[in-house]
C-alpha positions as MATLAB code, in Angstrom:
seq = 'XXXXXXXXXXXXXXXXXXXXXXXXXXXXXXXXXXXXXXXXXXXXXXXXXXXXXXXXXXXXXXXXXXXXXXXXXXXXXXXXXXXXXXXXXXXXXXXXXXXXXXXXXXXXXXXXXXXXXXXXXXXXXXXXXXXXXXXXXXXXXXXXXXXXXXXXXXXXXXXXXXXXXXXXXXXXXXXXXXXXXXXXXX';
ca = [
     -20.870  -31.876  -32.674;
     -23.066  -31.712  -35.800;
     -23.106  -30.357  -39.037;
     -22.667  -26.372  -39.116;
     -24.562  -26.083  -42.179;
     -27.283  -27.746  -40.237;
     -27.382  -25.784  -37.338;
     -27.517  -22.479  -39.660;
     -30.329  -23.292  -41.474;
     -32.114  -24.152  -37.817;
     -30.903  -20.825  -36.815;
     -32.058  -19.294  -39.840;
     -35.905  -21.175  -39.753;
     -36.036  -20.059  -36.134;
     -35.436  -16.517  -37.173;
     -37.691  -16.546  -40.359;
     -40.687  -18.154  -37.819;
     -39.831  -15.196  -35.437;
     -40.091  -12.740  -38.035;
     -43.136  -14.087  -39.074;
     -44.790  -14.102  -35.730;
     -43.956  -10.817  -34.988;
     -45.523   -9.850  -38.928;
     -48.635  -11.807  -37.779;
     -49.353  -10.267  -34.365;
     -48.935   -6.738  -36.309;
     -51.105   -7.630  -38.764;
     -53.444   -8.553  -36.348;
     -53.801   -6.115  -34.232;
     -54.227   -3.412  -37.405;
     -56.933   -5.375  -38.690;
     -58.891   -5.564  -35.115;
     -59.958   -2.011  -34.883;
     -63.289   -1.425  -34.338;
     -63.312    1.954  -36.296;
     -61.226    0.787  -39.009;
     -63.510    0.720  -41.801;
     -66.082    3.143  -40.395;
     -65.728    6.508  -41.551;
     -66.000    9.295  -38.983;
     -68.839   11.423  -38.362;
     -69.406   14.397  -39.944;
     -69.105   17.454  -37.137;
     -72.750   19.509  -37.259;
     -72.310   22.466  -39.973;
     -72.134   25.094  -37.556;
     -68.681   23.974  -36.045;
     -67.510   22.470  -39.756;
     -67.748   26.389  -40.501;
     -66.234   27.944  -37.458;
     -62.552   27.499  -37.350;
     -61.638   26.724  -34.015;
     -58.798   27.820  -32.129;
     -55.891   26.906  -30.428;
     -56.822   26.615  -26.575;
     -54.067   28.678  -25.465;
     -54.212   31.280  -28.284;
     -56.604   34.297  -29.331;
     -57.603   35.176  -32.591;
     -56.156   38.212  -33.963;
     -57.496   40.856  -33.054;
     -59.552   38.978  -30.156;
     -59.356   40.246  -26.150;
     -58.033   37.409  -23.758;
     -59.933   37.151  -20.788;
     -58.452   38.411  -17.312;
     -59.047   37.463  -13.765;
     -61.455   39.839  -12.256;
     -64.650   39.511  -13.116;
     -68.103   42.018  -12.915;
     -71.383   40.035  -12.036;
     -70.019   36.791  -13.498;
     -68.525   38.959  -16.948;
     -64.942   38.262  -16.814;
     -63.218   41.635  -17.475;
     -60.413   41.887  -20.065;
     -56.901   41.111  -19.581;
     -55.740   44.525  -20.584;
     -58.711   46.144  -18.641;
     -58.058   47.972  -14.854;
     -61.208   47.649  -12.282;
     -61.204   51.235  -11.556;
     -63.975   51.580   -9.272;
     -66.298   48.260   -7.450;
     -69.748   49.064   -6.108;
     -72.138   46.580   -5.163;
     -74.338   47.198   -7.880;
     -71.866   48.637  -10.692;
     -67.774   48.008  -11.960;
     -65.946   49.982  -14.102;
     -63.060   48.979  -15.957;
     -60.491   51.198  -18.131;
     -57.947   50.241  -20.527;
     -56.192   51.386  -23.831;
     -58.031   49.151  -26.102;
     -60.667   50.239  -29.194;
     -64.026   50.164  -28.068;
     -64.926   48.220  -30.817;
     -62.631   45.444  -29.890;
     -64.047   45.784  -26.020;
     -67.945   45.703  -27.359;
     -66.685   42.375  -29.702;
     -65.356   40.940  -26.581;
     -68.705   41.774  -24.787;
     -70.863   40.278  -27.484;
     -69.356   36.930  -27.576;
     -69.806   36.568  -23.546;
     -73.283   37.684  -23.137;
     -76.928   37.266  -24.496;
     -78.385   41.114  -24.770;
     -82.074   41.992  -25.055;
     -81.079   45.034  -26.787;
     -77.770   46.842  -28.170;
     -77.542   50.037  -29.147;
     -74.623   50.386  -30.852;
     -73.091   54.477  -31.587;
     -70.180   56.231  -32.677;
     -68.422   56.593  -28.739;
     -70.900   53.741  -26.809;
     -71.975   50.768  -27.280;
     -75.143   49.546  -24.765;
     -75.980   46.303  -24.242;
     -79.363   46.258  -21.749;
     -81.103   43.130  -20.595;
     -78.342   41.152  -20.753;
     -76.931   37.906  -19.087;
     -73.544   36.715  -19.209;
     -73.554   33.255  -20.637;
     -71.490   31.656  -18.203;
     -73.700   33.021  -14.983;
     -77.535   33.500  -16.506;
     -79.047   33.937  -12.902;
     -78.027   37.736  -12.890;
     -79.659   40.919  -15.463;
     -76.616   43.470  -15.970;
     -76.730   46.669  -18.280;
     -73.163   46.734  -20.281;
     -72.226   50.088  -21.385;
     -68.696   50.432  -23.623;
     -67.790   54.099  -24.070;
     -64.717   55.605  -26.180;
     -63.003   58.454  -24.211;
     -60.111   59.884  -26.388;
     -57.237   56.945  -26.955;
     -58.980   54.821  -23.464;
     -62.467   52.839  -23.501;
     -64.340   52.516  -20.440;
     -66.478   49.198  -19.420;
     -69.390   50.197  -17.330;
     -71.395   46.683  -16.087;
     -74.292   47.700  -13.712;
     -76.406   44.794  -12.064;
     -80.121   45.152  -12.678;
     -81.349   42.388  -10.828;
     -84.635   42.577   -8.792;
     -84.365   41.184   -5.964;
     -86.931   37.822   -5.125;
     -90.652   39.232   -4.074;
     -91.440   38.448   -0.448;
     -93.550   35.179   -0.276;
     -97.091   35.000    1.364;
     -97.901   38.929    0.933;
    -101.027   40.015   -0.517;
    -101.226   43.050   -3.150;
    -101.927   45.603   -0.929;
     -99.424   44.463    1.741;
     -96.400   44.667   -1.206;
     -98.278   48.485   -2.418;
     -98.043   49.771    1.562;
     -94.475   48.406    1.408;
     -93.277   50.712   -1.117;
     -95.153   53.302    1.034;
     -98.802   53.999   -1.243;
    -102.447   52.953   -1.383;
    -103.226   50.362   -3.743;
    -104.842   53.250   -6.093;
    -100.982   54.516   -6.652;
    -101.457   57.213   -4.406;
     -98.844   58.266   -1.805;
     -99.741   56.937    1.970;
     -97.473   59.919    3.783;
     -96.682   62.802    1.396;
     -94.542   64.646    4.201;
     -92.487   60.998    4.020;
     -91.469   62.798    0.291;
     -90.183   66.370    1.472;
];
């Protein structure tokens, strides 16, 4: 056999190199990141001011959005379709119409909004998320319910390859305006 105070100073050099390996591959790897020493970018200032929030929370105060959905405007979560034409839905729930038209506002781009005591009106609007469609958005207050009327305004496409007067006779006048069969009107 050999000395034991030899063979504890090999185990103990055999540990220390060990422990020193693992401290160098550590090191190592810390000190190879790309990013290490670059600081990160600066987000543009409109988001740096905008808190954001949690994906699966609202805001205070903010409407969640629900499954149904009126000419690509999602309706709200606490919002029943009431009634589903094919060129207007309307949606009731016990929310504050202000809270409703802030829910509108953030989902659409309006060409106009009238805003009043009991209705708010957005006109020539298009929901962000489906811009191919012009809906009229009215929110109404009716005692302690608001109502979400969202009526589809789009023309449809103009026939191709008809001249003017082909498209006036169409809608059933001369090209001077004037009615083509005025017993057609009675």
């Amino acid at each position: 056999m050999g000395d034991p105070r030899r063979m504890k100073r090999g185990v103990l050099s055999r540990a220390a190199v060990a422990l020193a390996a693992v401290f160098a591959c550590a090191s190592a790897a810390l000190g190879c990141r790309s990013d290490a020493g670059a600081p990160a970018p600066a987000p543009p200032p409109s988001e740096a001011a905008a808190p954001r929030p949690p994906v699966d929370k609202a805001l205070p105060g903010e409407l969640a959005e629900g499954v149904e959905q009126a000419f690509g405007l999602p309706i709200p979560r606490r919002m029943k379709v009431r009634a589903r034409f094919s060129d207007a839905v309307f949606a009731v729930g016990e929310i504050p119409a202000e809270r409703v038209a802030n829910y509108v506002r953030t989902r659409v781009l309006a060409g106009n909004v009238e805003t009043g005591p009991a209705k708010t009106i957005f006109s020539r609007a298009t929901v962000k998320s489906a811009p191919h469609r012009m809906i009229r958005i009215e929110v109404v207050s009716r005692a302690h319910v608001s109502e979400l009327v969202v009526r589809d305004e789009t023309r449809p496409p103009a026939e191709r390859g008809l001249s003017v007067e082909e498209r006036w006779r169409r809608n059933g006048l001369t090209p001077d305006g004037k009615v083509l069969d005025p017993t057609r009107l009675e």
